[in-house]
């Protein structure tokens, strides 16, 4: 190689290296949707691409919320819940696809996840904030009308619920929204990574954090205000369900928003929180709710059977168990705290 050629090669290499490590731009958006505050962080090589993507993400989140909101009177879910047994057409194909996927998860979890728990959610006051404790007769009646298998889907006619039944997507909507945004964010030129914090309980990570390395996600301690520990994650969804997230107290008892479809009452399974890590946001969100209902033993058995996700379980006595896939990625805030690795 001549000296001139060597110089040229060196110049090209320098240009390539510079091109590989340009300064990362970061754009943040905060939006109120799905009854909570959502924070989106979009990172990439091109600020204007990140801004455009972040704006599109906000618009899409609002559209998802508008279709799935159980309380918004112009939503598909509202129309379905007030159709008195008539067929209702989903406004778009993704709504029907989501319903199909969510109903599959209801079936796979043996009904621990059940979208039709909604009348019970309302009866306890979790939608209005006017909390009350329904009596035993009312709970029996509510429980007798919870059954995801009664939801009918027809390609031609749409969706139908038996009269007196209602459903909501509260347990899966944020996870689904993360999947929907991640799908195109991953393909967007100029965007290299993103962290979608969909109300703390549902987080979607796209790529790695700027500067390299996985994103660091704080897991809340279900027994207090602090953090239980930090979970590292990249290109996956992290969903947490716990009794501490939405609850009220009455006569010294705490009642939370995750209900056992069998009793229509708050699920008391001995678990304080469940965090599920999965490539799918829908799975991590829906499963965290379902495994919380199942309790430790059934949740662990379910994981052993499936093995296609990871889970971190916190029991009411504070003990922590996690699957081997999280052994390296979870660091407890208190280094002395015992962490049991499941097998
Ligand atoms: P969060 O919304 O706080 O992230 P979850 O994902 O666990 O919590 O979803 C809880 C919501 O799902 C409740 O507010 C209620 O609307 C609904 N829900 C409660 N229990 C169940 C259940 N067993 N199956 C399906 N949905 C449920
Ligand atoms: Mg959930």
Short mmCIF file of C-alpha atoms and ligand atoms in Angstrom, two decimals:
data_model
loop_
_atom_site.label_atom_id
_atom_site.label_comp_id
_atom_site.label_asym_id
_atom_site.label_seq_id
_atom_site.Cartn_x
_atom_site.Cartn_y
_atom_site.Cartn_z
CA UNK A 1 0.00 0.00 0.00
CA UNK A 2 1.39 3.42 -0.90
CA UNK A 3 1.65 6.17 1.72
CA UNK A 4 -1.18 8.07 0.00
CA UNK A 5 -3.46 5.03 -0.01
CA UNK A 6 -2.63 4.35 3.63
CA UNK A 7 -3.59 7.93 4.51
CA UNK A 8 -6.85 7.61 2.57
CA UNK A 9 -7.68 4.33 4.34
CA UNK A 10 -6.97 5.98 7.68
CA UNK A 11 -9.20 8.94 6.78
CA UNK A 12 -12.06 6.59 5.80
CA UNK A 13 -11.64 4.62 9.03
CA UNK A 14 -11.75 7.84 11.10
CA UNK A 15 -14.89 8.96 9.29
CA UNK A 16 -16.52 5.59 9.91
CA UNK A 17 -15.61 5.63 13.59
CA UNK A 18 -16.94 9.17 13.96
CA UNK A 19 -20.12 8.05 12.23
CA UNK A 20 -20.51 5.16 14.64
CA UNK A 21 -20.32 7.27 17.74
CA UNK A 22 -22.11 10.53 17.17
CA UNK A 23 -23.56 12.27 20.22
CA UNK A 24 -26.85 10.71 21.26
CA UNK A 25 -29.86 13.00 21.27
CA UNK A 26 -32.58 12.44 23.84
CA UNK A 27 -36.20 13.61 23.71
CA UNK A 28 -38.72 13.26 26.55
CA UNK A 29 -42.49 13.51 26.57
CA UNK A 30 -44.91 13.22 29.46
CA UNK A 31 -48.52 12.41 28.77
CA UNK A 32 -51.55 11.65 30.92
CA UNK A 33 -53.38 8.61 29.56
CA UNK A 34 -54.76 5.31 30.86
CA UNK A 35 -55.43 6.96 34.22
CA UNK A 36 -51.78 7.61 34.87
CA UNK A 37 -48.71 9.62 33.92
CA UNK A 38 -46.67 8.09 31.11
CA UNK A 39 -43.09 9.16 30.39
CA UNK A 40 -41.46 8.46 27.05
CA UNK A 41 -37.73 8.82 26.42
CA UNK A 42 -36.63 8.48 22.81
CA UNK A 43 -32.92 8.47 21.95
CA UNK A 44 -31.08 8.51 18.67
CA UNK A 45 -28.62 10.09 16.34
CA UNK A 46 -31.05 12.61 14.89
CA UNK A 47 -32.90 14.99 17.22
CA UNK A 48 -35.66 15.80 14.77
CA UNK A 49 -36.30 12.08 14.09
CA UNK A 50 -36.55 11.52 17.85
CA UNK A 51 -38.94 14.45 18.24
CA UNK A 52 -41.16 13.25 15.40
CA UNK A 53 -41.18 9.72 16.84
CA UNK A 54 -41.95 10.96 20.36
CA UNK A 55 -44.85 13.08 19.06
CA UNK A 56 -46.21 10.15 17.09
CA UNK A 57 -45.94 7.96 20.20
CA UNK A 58 -47.98 10.48 22.22
CA UNK A 59 -50.66 10.63 19.51
CA UNK A 60 -50.83 6.83 19.34
CA UNK A 61 -51.06 6.44 23.11
CA UNK A 62 -54.02 8.82 23.13
CA UNK A 63 -55.68 6.84 20.34
CA UNK A 64 -55.15 3.53 22.17
CA UNK A 65 -56.50 5.06 25.37
CA UNK A 66 -59.52 6.49 23.53
CA UNK A 67 -60.47 3.09 22.08
CA UNK A 68 -59.82 1.05 25.24
CA UNK A 69 -60.97 3.39 28.01
CA UNK A 70 -63.73 1.75 30.05
CA UNK A 71 -64.91 5.11 31.39
CA UNK A 72 -64.73 7.29 28.25
CA UNK A 73 -68.23 7.35 26.76
CA UNK A 74 -67.01 7.42 23.17
CA UNK A 75 -64.79 4.35 23.47
CA UNK A 76 -65.27 0.92 21.92
CA UNK A 77 -65.20 -0.63 25.40
CA UNK A 78 -67.94 1.69 26.63
CA UNK A 79 -70.08 0.84 23.59
CA UNK A 80 -69.54 -2.89 24.17
CA UNK A 81 -70.32 -2.63 27.90
CA UNK A 82 -73.55 -0.73 27.20
CA UNK A 83 -74.79 -2.75 24.21
CA UNK A 84 -77.20 -4.90 26.26
CA UNK A 85 -76.09 -8.09 24.55
CA UNK A 86 -75.89 -6.68 21.00
CA UNK A 87 -72.91 -7.08 18.64
CA UNK A 88 -70.44 -4.18 18.50
CA UNK A 89 -67.86 -3.70 15.74
CA UNK A 90 -64.32 -2.92 16.93
CA UNK A 91 -63.28 0.43 15.42
CA UNK A 92 -60.03 -1.02 14.05
CA UNK A 93 -58.52 -4.45 13.48
CA UNK A 94 -55.88 -4.00 16.21
CA UNK A 95 -58.65 -3.78 18.82
CA UNK A 96 -60.01 -7.17 17.80
CA UNK A 97 -56.50 -8.65 17.62
CA UNK A 98 -55.74 -7.37 21.13
CA UNK A 99 -59.02 -8.79 22.43
CA UNK A 100 -58.18 -12.17 20.88
CA UNK A 101 -54.66 -12.17 22.40
CA UNK A 102 -55.92 -11.05 25.81
CA UNK A 103 -58.64 -13.73 25.85
CA UNK A 104 -55.99 -16.32 24.98
CA UNK A 105 -53.99 -15.20 28.02
CA UNK A 106 -57.15 -15.42 30.16
CA UNK A 107 -57.57 -19.05 29.00
CA UNK A 108 -53.88 -19.92 29.45
CA UNK A 109 -53.91 -18.60 33.02
CA UNK A 110 -57.01 -20.62 33.82
CA UNK A 111 -59.05 -17.46 34.30
CA UNK A 112 -56.71 -15.86 36.88
CA UNK A 113 -56.68 -13.08 34.31
CA UNK A 114 -60.27 -12.32 33.38
CA UNK A 115 -61.19 -9.17 31.47
CA UNK A 116 -64.82 -9.53 32.55
CA UNK A 117 -63.98 -8.81 36.20
CA UNK A 118 -64.89 -5.20 35.41
CA UNK A 119 -68.35 -5.01 37.11
CA UNK A 120 -66.61 -6.12 40.32
CA UNK A 121 -63.86 -3.53 39.83
CA UNK A 122 -66.64 -0.92 39.62
CA UNK A 123 -68.57 -2.32 42.59
CA UNK A 124 -65.52 -1.86 44.83
CA UNK A 125 -65.28 1.76 43.64
CA UNK A 126 -61.93 1.43 41.89
CA UNK A 127 -63.17 3.27 38.80
CA UNK A 128 -64.92 6.14 40.62
CA UNK A 129 -62.80 6.48 43.76
CA UNK A 130 -65.99 6.03 45.81
CA UNK A 131 -64.69 2.97 47.61
CA UNK A 132 -66.98 0.49 49.35
CA UNK A 133 -66.89 -3.13 50.51
CA UNK A 134 -69.67 -5.13 48.82
CA UNK A 135 -71.36 -7.70 51.08
CA UNK A 136 -71.13 -11.44 50.58
CA UNK A 137 -74.34 -11.78 48.56
CA UNK A 138 -73.28 -9.03 46.21
CA UNK A 139 -69.81 -10.59 45.77
CA UNK A 140 -71.33 -13.98 44.96
CA UNK A 141 -73.53 -12.37 42.37
CA UNK A 142 -70.63 -10.42 40.88
CA UNK A 143 -68.39 -13.52 40.79
CA UNK A 144 -71.09 -15.54 39.03
CA UNK A 145 -70.99 -13.07 36.14
CA UNK A 146 -67.22 -13.07 35.66
CA UNK A 147 -66.33 -15.38 32.78
CA UNK A 148 -64.09 -14.45 29.86
CA UNK A 149 -65.41 -17.52 27.97
CA UNK A 150 -68.72 -15.73 27.50
CA UNK A 151 -67.10 -13.04 25.31
CA UNK A 152 -68.07 -13.79 21.70
CA UNK A 153 -66.04 -12.72 18.68
CA UNK A 154 -67.24 -12.98 15.11
CA UNK A 155 -65.36 -11.84 12.03
CA UNK A 156 -68.54 -10.46 10.47
CA UNK A 157 -70.47 -9.16 13.47
CA UNK A 158 -67.79 -7.99 15.87
CA UNK A 159 -67.85 -8.60 19.62
CA UNK A 160 -70.70 -9.45 21.96
CA UNK A 161 -71.08 -9.73 25.73
CA UNK A 162 -74.00 -11.35 27.51
CA UNK A 163 -76.30 -8.80 29.11
CA UNK A 164 -75.13 -7.81 32.57
CA UNK A 165 -71.47 -8.49 31.81
CA UNK A 166 -68.78 -5.87 31.15
CA UNK A 167 -65.08 -6.04 30.39
CA UNK A 168 -62.04 -3.81 30.57
CA UNK A 169 -58.46 -3.89 29.34
CA UNK A 170 -56.99 -2.33 32.50
CA UNK A 171 -54.75 -5.32 33.19
CA UNK A 172 -53.15 -5.41 29.72
CA UNK A 173 -53.61 -2.02 28.00
CA UNK A 174 -50.31 -0.43 29.04
CA UNK A 175 -48.34 -3.51 28.10
CA UNK A 176 -50.09 -3.69 24.76
CA UNK A 177 -49.41 0.01 24.15
CA UNK A 178 -45.70 -0.61 24.78
CA UNK A 179 -45.70 -3.37 22.15
CA UNK A 180 -47.53 -1.18 19.63
CA UNK A 181 -45.04 1.68 20.00
CA UNK A 182 -41.94 -0.53 20.18
CA UNK A 183 -42.84 -2.24 16.90
CA UNK A 184 -42.32 0.89 14.81
CA UNK A 185 -39.85 2.69 17.09
CA UNK A 186 -37.38 -0.17 16.47
CA UNK A 187 -37.67 0.43 12.72
CA UNK A 188 -37.50 4.23 12.82
CA UNK A 189 -34.34 5.64 11.18
CA UNK A 190 -32.48 8.01 13.50
CA UNK A 191 -33.97 6.36 16.62
CA UNK A 192 -31.60 3.95 18.33
CA UNK A 193 -33.27 3.31 21.67
CA UNK A 194 -36.16 4.27 23.90
CA UNK A 195 -37.56 3.81 27.37
CA UNK A 196 -41.34 3.83 27.58
CA UNK A 197 -42.44 4.22 31.17
CA UNK A 198 -46.12 3.51 30.95
CA UNK A 199 -47.09 4.40 34.49
CA UNK A 200 -44.29 2.62 36.42
CA UNK A 201 -46.12 -0.70 36.36
CA UNK A 202 -45.44 -1.27 32.64
CA UNK A 203 -42.10 -0.48 31.12
CA UNK A 204 -40.93 -1.18 27.59
CA UNK A 205 -37.25 -0.94 26.68
CA UNK A 206 -36.05 -0.51 23.12
CA UNK A 207 -32.35 -1.07 22.52
CA UNK A 208 -29.82 -0.07 25.14
CA UNK A 209 -29.48 3.14 27.09
CA UNK A 210 -27.47 5.97 25.51
CA UNK A 211 -23.79 5.37 26.12
CA UNK A 212 -24.29 1.61 26.04
CA UNK A 213 -25.42 -1.03 28.45
CA UNK A 214 -28.90 -2.12 29.47
CA UNK A 215 -31.53 0.21 30.90
CA UNK A 216 -31.75 0.28 34.69
CA UNK A 217 -35.26 -0.10 36.05
CA UNK A 218 -36.12 0.54 39.67
CA UNK A 219 -38.54 -1.99 41.17
CA UNK A 220 -40.67 -0.50 43.91
CA UNK A 221 -40.68 -2.10 47.34
CA UNK A 222 -44.30 -3.22 47.77
CA UNK A 223 -44.07 -2.67 51.53
CA UNK A 224 -43.09 0.99 51.39
CA UNK A 225 -41.97 3.96 49.41
CA UNK A 226 -38.40 2.90 48.63
CA UNK A 227 -37.05 0.69 45.91
CA UNK A 228 -36.68 -3.04 46.28
CA UNK A 229 -33.83 -3.08 43.81
CA UNK A 230 -32.76 -2.42 40.26
CA UNK A 231 -33.40 -4.62 37.25
CA UNK A 232 -31.30 -4.25 34.10
CA UNK A 233 -33.15 -4.80 30.83
CA UNK A 234 -32.82 -4.18 27.13
CA UNK A 235 -35.29 -4.89 24.36
CA UNK A 236 -37.94 -6.32 26.62
CA UNK A 237 -40.97 -5.38 28.67
CA UNK A 238 -41.12 -5.25 32.47
CA UNK A 239 -44.56 -5.34 34.08
CA UNK A 240 -45.32 -5.15 37.79
CA UNK A 241 -48.58 -5.76 39.62
CA UNK A 242 -49.01 -5.22 43.31
CA UNK A 243 -51.60 -4.54 45.94
CA UNK A 244 -49.80 -1.31 46.84
CA UNK A 245 -50.53 0.37 43.50
CA UNK A 246 -54.19 1.21 43.99
CA UNK A 247 -55.97 0.45 47.24
CA UNK A 248 -58.13 1.75 50.06
CA UNK A 249 -58.49 0.95 53.73
CA UNK A 250 -61.66 0.23 55.64
CA UNK A 251 -62.05 -1.12 59.20
CA UNK A 252 -58.34 -1.85 59.37
CA UNK A 253 -58.35 -3.97 56.19
CA UNK A 254 -56.60 -3.05 52.95
CA UNK A 255 -58.45 -3.68 49.69
CA UNK A 256 -56.62 -3.47 46.37
CA UNK A 257 -57.54 -3.26 42.70
CA UNK A 258 -56.42 -6.72 41.59
CA UNK A 259 -59.37 -9.02 42.04
CA UNK A 260 -59.65 -12.77 42.19
CA UNK A 261 -62.21 -13.60 39.47
CA UNK A 262 -63.43 -16.54 41.58
CA UNK A 263 -64.48 -14.39 44.52
CA UNK A 264 -64.83 -10.91 42.94
CA UNK A 265 -62.79 -9.69 45.95
CA UNK A 266 -59.18 -8.46 46.11
CA UNK A 267 -56.81 -11.37 45.43
CA UNK A 268 -55.12 -12.40 48.69
CA UNK A 269 -52.58 -14.94 47.59
CA UNK A 270 -49.73 -14.06 49.92
CA UNK A 271 -47.92 -12.12 47.20
CA UNK A 272 -47.18 -8.42 47.59
CA UNK A 273 -45.96 -7.85 44.05
CA UNK A 274 -45.12 -9.70 40.85
CA UNK A 275 -42.75 -8.44 38.15
CA UNK A 276 -42.74 -10.23 34.80
CA UNK A 277 -40.02 -9.71 32.19
CA UNK A 278 -40.91 -10.79 28.66
CA UNK A 279 -40.25 -9.78 25.06
CA UNK A 280 -43.99 -8.99 24.93
CA UNK A 281 -45.53 -6.09 26.85
CA UNK A 282 -48.97 -7.69 26.68
CA UNK A 283 -47.57 -10.84 28.30
CA UNK A 284 -45.61 -9.00 30.99
CA UNK A 285 -48.60 -6.83 31.93
CA UNK A 286 -51.28 -9.53 31.74
CA UNK A 287 -49.14 -12.18 33.41
CA UNK A 288 -48.08 -9.94 36.29
CA UNK A 289 -51.75 -9.49 37.12
CA UNK A 290 -52.56 -13.19 36.64
CA UNK A 291 -49.60 -14.52 38.66
CA UNK A 292 -50.46 -12.10 41.47
CA UNK A 293 -53.91 -13.70 41.60
CA UNK A 294 -52.49 -17.26 41.47
CA UNK A 295 -50.07 -16.88 44.35
CA UNK A 296 -46.51 -18.11 44.68
CA UNK A 297 -46.99 -21.84 44.30
CA UNK A 298 -49.19 -21.72 41.21
CA UNK A 299 -47.16 -18.88 39.71
CA UNK A 300 -43.94 -20.88 40.03
CA UNK A 301 -45.63 -24.00 38.59
CA UNK A 302 -46.90 -21.91 35.69
CA UNK A 303 -43.42 -20.54 35.04
CA UNK A 304 -41.89 -24.04 35.14
CA UNK A 305 -44.35 -25.15 32.50
CA UNK A 306 -43.83 -22.19 30.19
CA UNK A 307 -40.26 -20.97 30.75
CA UNK A 308 -40.73 -18.24 28.12
CA UNK A 309 -40.64 -15.33 30.57
CA UNK A 310 -38.88 -14.34 33.78
CA UNK A 311 -40.51 -13.39 37.03
CA UNK A 312 -39.66 -11.76 40.34
CA UNK A 313 -42.04 -12.53 43.20
CA UNK A 314 -42.22 -10.59 46.46
CA UNK A 315 -44.20 -12.22 49.23
CA UNK A 316 -46.08 -10.38 51.95
CA UNK A 317 -43.36 -11.33 54.46
CA UNK A 318 -40.84 -9.57 52.20
CA UNK A 319 -39.07 -12.62 50.80
CA UNK A 320 -37.90 -12.33 47.21
CA UNK A 321 -37.80 -15.15 44.65
CA UNK A 322 -36.76 -14.87 41.03
CA UNK A 323 -36.18 -17.07 38.01
CA UNK A 324 -32.58 -17.83 36.93
CA UNK A 325 -32.90 -15.43 33.97
CA UNK A 326 -33.02 -12.53 36.44
CA UNK A 327 -30.31 -13.74 38.82
CA UNK A 328 -27.68 -11.57 37.14
CA UNK A 329 -29.91 -8.64 36.23
CA UNK A 330 -31.55 -7.95 39.61
CA UNK A 331 -29.61 -6.13 42.34
CA UNK A 332 -31.42 -5.64 45.65
CA UNK A 333 -31.13 -2.16 47.21
CA UNK A 334 -30.15 -3.82 50.46
CA UNK A 335 -27.12 -5.96 49.54
CA UNK A 336 -27.73 -8.17 52.57
CA UNK A 337 -31.24 -9.09 51.50
CA UNK A 338 -31.75 -12.72 50.64
CA UNK A 339 -32.85 -13.50 47.10
CA UNK A 340 -34.07 -17.01 46.35
CA UNK A 341 -33.34 -18.22 42.80
CA UNK A 342 -36.03 -20.61 41.56
CA UNK A 343 -35.25 -23.73 39.57
P1 LIG B 1 -52.03 -1.56 36.97
O1 LIG B 1 -53.16 -1.09 36.11
O2 LIG B 1 -51.95 -0.88 38.28
O3 LIG B 1 -50.75 -1.64 36.24
P2 LIG B 1 -52.69 -4.33 36.58
O4 LIG B 1 -51.99 -4.42 35.29
O5 LIG B 1 -52.44 -5.44 37.54
O6 LIG B 1 -52.37 -3.03 37.39
O7 LIG B 1 -54.22 -4.24 36.23
C1 LIG B 1 -55.18 -4.02 37.22
C2 LIG B 1 -56.47 -3.59 36.56
O8 LIG B 1 -57.03 -4.66 35.80
C3 LIG B 1 -57.53 -3.21 37.56
O9 LIG B 1 -57.55 -1.82 37.75
C4 LIG B 1 -58.81 -3.72 36.94
O10 LIG B 1 -59.36 -2.75 36.06
C5 LIG B 1 -58.39 -4.90 36.15
N1 LIG B 1 -58.40 -6.17 36.90
C6 LIG B 1 -58.38 -6.41 38.23
N2 LIG B 1 -58.31 -7.73 38.50
C7 LIG B 1 -58.26 -8.35 37.30
C8 LIG B 1 -58.17 -9.72 36.89
N3 LIG B 1 -58.09 -10.72 37.77
N4 LIG B 1 -58.15 -9.96 35.55
C9 LIG B 1 -58.21 -8.96 34.65
N5 LIG B 1 -58.31 -7.69 34.96
C10 LIG B 1 -58.32 -7.37 36.28
MG1 LIG B 2 -51.29 -6.14 34.40
#
